mmCIF file of C-alpha atoms in Angstrom:
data_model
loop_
_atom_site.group_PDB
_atom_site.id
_atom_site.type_symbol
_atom_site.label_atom_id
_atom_site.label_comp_id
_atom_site.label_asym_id
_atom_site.label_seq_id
_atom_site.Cartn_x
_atom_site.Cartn_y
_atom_site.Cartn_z
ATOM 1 C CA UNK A 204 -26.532 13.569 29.839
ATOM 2 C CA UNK A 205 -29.629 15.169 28.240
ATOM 3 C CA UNK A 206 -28.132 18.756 28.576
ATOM 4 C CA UNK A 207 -25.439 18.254 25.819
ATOM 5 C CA UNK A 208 -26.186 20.814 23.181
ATOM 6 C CA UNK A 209 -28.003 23.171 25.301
ATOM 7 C CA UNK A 210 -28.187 27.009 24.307
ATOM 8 C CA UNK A 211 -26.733 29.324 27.170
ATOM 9 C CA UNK A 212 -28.321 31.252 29.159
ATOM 10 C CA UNK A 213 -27.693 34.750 27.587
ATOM 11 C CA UNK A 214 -29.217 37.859 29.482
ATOM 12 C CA UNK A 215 -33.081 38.506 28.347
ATOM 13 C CA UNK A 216 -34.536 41.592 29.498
ATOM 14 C CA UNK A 217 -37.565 40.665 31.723
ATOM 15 C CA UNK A 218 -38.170 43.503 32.966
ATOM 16 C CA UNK A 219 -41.877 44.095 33.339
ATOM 17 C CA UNK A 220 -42.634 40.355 32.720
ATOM 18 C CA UNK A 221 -44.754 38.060 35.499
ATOM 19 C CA UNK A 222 -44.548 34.957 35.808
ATOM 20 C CA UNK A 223 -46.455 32.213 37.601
ATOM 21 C CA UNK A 224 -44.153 29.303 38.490
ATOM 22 C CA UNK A 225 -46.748 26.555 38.942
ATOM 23 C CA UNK A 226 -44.713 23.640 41.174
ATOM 24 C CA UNK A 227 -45.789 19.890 41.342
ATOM 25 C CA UNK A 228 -45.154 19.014 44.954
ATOM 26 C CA UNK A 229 -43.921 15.271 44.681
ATOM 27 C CA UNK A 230 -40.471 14.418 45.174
ATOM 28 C CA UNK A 231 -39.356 17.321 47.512
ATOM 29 C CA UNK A 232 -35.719 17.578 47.118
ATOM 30 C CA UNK A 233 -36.091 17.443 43.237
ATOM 31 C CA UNK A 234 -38.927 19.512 43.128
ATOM 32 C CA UNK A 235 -37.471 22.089 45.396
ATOM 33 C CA UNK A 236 -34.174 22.137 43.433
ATOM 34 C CA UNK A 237 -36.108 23.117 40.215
ATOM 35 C CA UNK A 238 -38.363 26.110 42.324
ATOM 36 C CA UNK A 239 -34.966 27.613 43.538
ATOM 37 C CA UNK A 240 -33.259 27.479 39.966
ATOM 38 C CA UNK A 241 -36.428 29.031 38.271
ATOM 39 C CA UNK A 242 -36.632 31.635 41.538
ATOM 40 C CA UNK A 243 -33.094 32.648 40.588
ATOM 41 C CA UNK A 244 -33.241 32.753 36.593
ATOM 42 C CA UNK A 245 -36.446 35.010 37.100
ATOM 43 C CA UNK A 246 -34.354 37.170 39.159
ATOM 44 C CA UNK A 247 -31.624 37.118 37.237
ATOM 45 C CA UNK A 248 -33.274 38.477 33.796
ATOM 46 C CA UNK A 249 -35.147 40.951 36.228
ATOM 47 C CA UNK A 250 -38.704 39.575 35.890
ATOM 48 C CA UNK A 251 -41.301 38.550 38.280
ATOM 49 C CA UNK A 252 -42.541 35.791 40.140
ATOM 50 C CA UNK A 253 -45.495 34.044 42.215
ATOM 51 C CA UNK A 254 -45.109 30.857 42.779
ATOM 52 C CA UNK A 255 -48.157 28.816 42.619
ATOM 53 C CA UNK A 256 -48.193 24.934 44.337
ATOM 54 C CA UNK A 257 -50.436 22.183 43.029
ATOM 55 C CA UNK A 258 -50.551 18.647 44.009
ATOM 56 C CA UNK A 259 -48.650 16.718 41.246
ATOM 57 C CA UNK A 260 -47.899 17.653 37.271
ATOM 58 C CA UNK A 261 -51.035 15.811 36.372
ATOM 59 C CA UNK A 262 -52.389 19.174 38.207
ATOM 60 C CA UNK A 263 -50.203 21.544 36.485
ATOM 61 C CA UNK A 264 -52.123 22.205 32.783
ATOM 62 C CA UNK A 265 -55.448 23.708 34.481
ATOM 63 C CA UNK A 266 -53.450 26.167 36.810
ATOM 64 C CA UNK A 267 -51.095 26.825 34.330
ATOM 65 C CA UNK A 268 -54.024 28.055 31.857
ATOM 66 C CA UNK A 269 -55.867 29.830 34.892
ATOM 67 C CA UNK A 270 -52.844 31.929 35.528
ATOM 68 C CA UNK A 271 -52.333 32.880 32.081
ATOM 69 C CA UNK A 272 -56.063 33.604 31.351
ATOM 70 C CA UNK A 273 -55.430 35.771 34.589
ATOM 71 C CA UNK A 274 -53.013 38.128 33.121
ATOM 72 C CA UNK A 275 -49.406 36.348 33.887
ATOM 73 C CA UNK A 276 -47.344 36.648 30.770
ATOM 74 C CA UNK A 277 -45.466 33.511 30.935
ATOM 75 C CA UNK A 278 -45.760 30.254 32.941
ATOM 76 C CA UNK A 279 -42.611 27.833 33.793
ATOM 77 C CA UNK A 280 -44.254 24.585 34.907
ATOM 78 C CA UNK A 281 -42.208 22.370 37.213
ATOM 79 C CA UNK A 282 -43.015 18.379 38.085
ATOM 80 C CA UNK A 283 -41.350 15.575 38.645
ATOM 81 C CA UNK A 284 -42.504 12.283 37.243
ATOM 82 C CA UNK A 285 -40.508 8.921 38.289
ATOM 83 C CA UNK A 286 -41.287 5.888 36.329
ATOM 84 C CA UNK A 287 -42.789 2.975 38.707
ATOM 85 C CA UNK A 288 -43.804 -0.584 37.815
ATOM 86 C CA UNK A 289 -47.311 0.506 36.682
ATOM 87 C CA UNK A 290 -48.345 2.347 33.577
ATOM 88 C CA UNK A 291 -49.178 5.323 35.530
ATOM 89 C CA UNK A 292 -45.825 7.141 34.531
ATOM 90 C CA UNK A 293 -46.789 7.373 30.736
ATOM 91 C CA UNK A 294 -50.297 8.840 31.508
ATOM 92 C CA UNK A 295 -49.197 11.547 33.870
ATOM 93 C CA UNK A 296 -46.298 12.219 31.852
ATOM 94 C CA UNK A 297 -48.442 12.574 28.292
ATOM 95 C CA UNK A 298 -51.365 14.122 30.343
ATOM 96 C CA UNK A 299 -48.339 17.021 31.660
ATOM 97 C CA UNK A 300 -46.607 17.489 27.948
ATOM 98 C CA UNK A 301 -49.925 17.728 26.164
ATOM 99 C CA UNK A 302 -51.818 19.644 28.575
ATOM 100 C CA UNK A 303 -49.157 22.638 28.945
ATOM 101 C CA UNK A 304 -48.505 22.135 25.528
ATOM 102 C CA UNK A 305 -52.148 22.694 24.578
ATOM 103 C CA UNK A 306 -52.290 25.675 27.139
ATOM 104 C CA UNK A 307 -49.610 27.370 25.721
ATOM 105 C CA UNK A 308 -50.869 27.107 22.188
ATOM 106 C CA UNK A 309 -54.209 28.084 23.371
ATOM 107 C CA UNK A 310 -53.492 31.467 25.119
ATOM 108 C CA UNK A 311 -50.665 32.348 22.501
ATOM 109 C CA UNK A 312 -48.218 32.765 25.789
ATOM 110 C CA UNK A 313 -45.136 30.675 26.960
ATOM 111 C CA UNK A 314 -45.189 27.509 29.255
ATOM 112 C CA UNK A 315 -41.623 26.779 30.277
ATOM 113 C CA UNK A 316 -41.249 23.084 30.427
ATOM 114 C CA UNK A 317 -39.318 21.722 33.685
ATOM 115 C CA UNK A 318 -41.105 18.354 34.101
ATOM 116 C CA UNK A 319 -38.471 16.041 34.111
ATOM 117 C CA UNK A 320 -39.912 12.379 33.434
ATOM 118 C CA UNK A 321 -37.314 9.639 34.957
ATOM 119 C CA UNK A 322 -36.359 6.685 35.151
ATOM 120 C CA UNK A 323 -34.655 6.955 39.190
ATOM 121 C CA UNK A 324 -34.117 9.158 41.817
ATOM 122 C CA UNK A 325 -30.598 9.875 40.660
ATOM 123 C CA UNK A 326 -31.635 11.655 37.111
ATOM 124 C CA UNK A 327 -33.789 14.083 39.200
ATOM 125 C CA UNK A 328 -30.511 15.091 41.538
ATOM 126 C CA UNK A 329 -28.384 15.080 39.012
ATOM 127 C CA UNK A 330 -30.794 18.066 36.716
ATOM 128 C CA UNK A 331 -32.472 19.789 39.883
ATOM 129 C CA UNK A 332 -29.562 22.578 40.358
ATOM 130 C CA UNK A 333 -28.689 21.308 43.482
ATOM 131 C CA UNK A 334 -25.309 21.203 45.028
ATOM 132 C CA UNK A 335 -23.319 18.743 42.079
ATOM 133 C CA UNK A 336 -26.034 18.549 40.227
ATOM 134 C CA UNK A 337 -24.899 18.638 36.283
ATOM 135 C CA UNK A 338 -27.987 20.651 35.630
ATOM 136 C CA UNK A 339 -30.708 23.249 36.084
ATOM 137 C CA UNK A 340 -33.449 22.218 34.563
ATOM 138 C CA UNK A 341 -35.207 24.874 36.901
ATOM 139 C CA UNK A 342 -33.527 27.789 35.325
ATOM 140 C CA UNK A 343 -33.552 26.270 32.108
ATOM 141 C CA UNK A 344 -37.432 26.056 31.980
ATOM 142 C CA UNK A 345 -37.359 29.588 33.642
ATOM 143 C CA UNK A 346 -35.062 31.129 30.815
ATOM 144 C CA UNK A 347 -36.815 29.630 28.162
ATOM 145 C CA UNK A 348 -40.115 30.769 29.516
ATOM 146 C CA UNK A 349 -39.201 34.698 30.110
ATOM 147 C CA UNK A 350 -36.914 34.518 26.090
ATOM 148 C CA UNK A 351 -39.842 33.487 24.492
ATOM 149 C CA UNK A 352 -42.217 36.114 26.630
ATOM 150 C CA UNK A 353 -39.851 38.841 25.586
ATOM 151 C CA UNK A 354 -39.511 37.699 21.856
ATOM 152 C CA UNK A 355 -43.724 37.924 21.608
ATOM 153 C CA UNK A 356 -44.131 41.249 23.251
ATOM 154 C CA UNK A 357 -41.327 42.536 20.478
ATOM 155 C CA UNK A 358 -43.431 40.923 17.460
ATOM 156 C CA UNK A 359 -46.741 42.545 19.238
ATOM 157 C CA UNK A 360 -44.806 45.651 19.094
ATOM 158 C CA UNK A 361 -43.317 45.602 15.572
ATOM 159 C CA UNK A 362 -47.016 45.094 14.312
#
């Protein structure tokens, strides 16, 4: 499983932060797992939310940039990308990983990462935070997202 090694979760202080959770709407039950698990990490480390639906993850770079440009402080981009027969899996998922990476380099603010890229059905269940799912890729994107928001507003602070 891809989660071996993963940090925990500590407690972050997000108070005060906003984030836009920009959500790919393919593959519902997936998808939906991952909004709910990033919905509850936000609330959990006491930041905000909007959550912000586009089409696919091919979609989610430009709306991810416009909502930082617009004042959010974070972003946690969620997708879901399920390899086919075709070569269209590789292009959406490079076009996804370079685009938010690019954003987030760009506007010097985090872009959470919860695009999982699959191989089946199955992988998505099993890291969507559903009910048996192993993990929450959703909350994981979420945390990482808010940590790293809180870590730059303490180094704008210190200088």
């Amino acid at each position: 499983m891809s989660g071996a090694g993963a940090a925990e979760r500590d407690h972050v202080d997000g108070s005060g932060i906003r984030v836009a959770i920009v959500t790919g709407q393919w593959h519902e039950t997936i998808a939906g797992g991952l909004l709910a698990g990033a919905q509850r990490e936000v609330q959990r480390l006491g930041a905000t939310a909007q959550v912000v639906p586009v089409p696919g993850s091919f979609e989610l770079p430009v709306v991810a940039k416009a909502a930082l440009e617009g004042g959010f402080d974070a972003v946690v981009a969620l997708g879901v990308i399920i390899r086919g027969g075709t070569p269209h899996f590789e292009y959406v998922s490079s076009a996804a990983t370079n685009g938010l990476t690019t954003v987030a380099l760009e506007t010097g603010k985090p872009v959470g990462f919860g695009v999982l890229t699959l191989d089946d059905e199955q992988q998505g269940i099993d890291r969507a935070g559903l009910p048996g799912s192993k993990e929450d890729k959703g909350a994981e994107a979420a945390h990482a997202a808010i940590a790293t928001a809180v870590s730059l507003r303490s180094l704008r602070q210190l200088a």
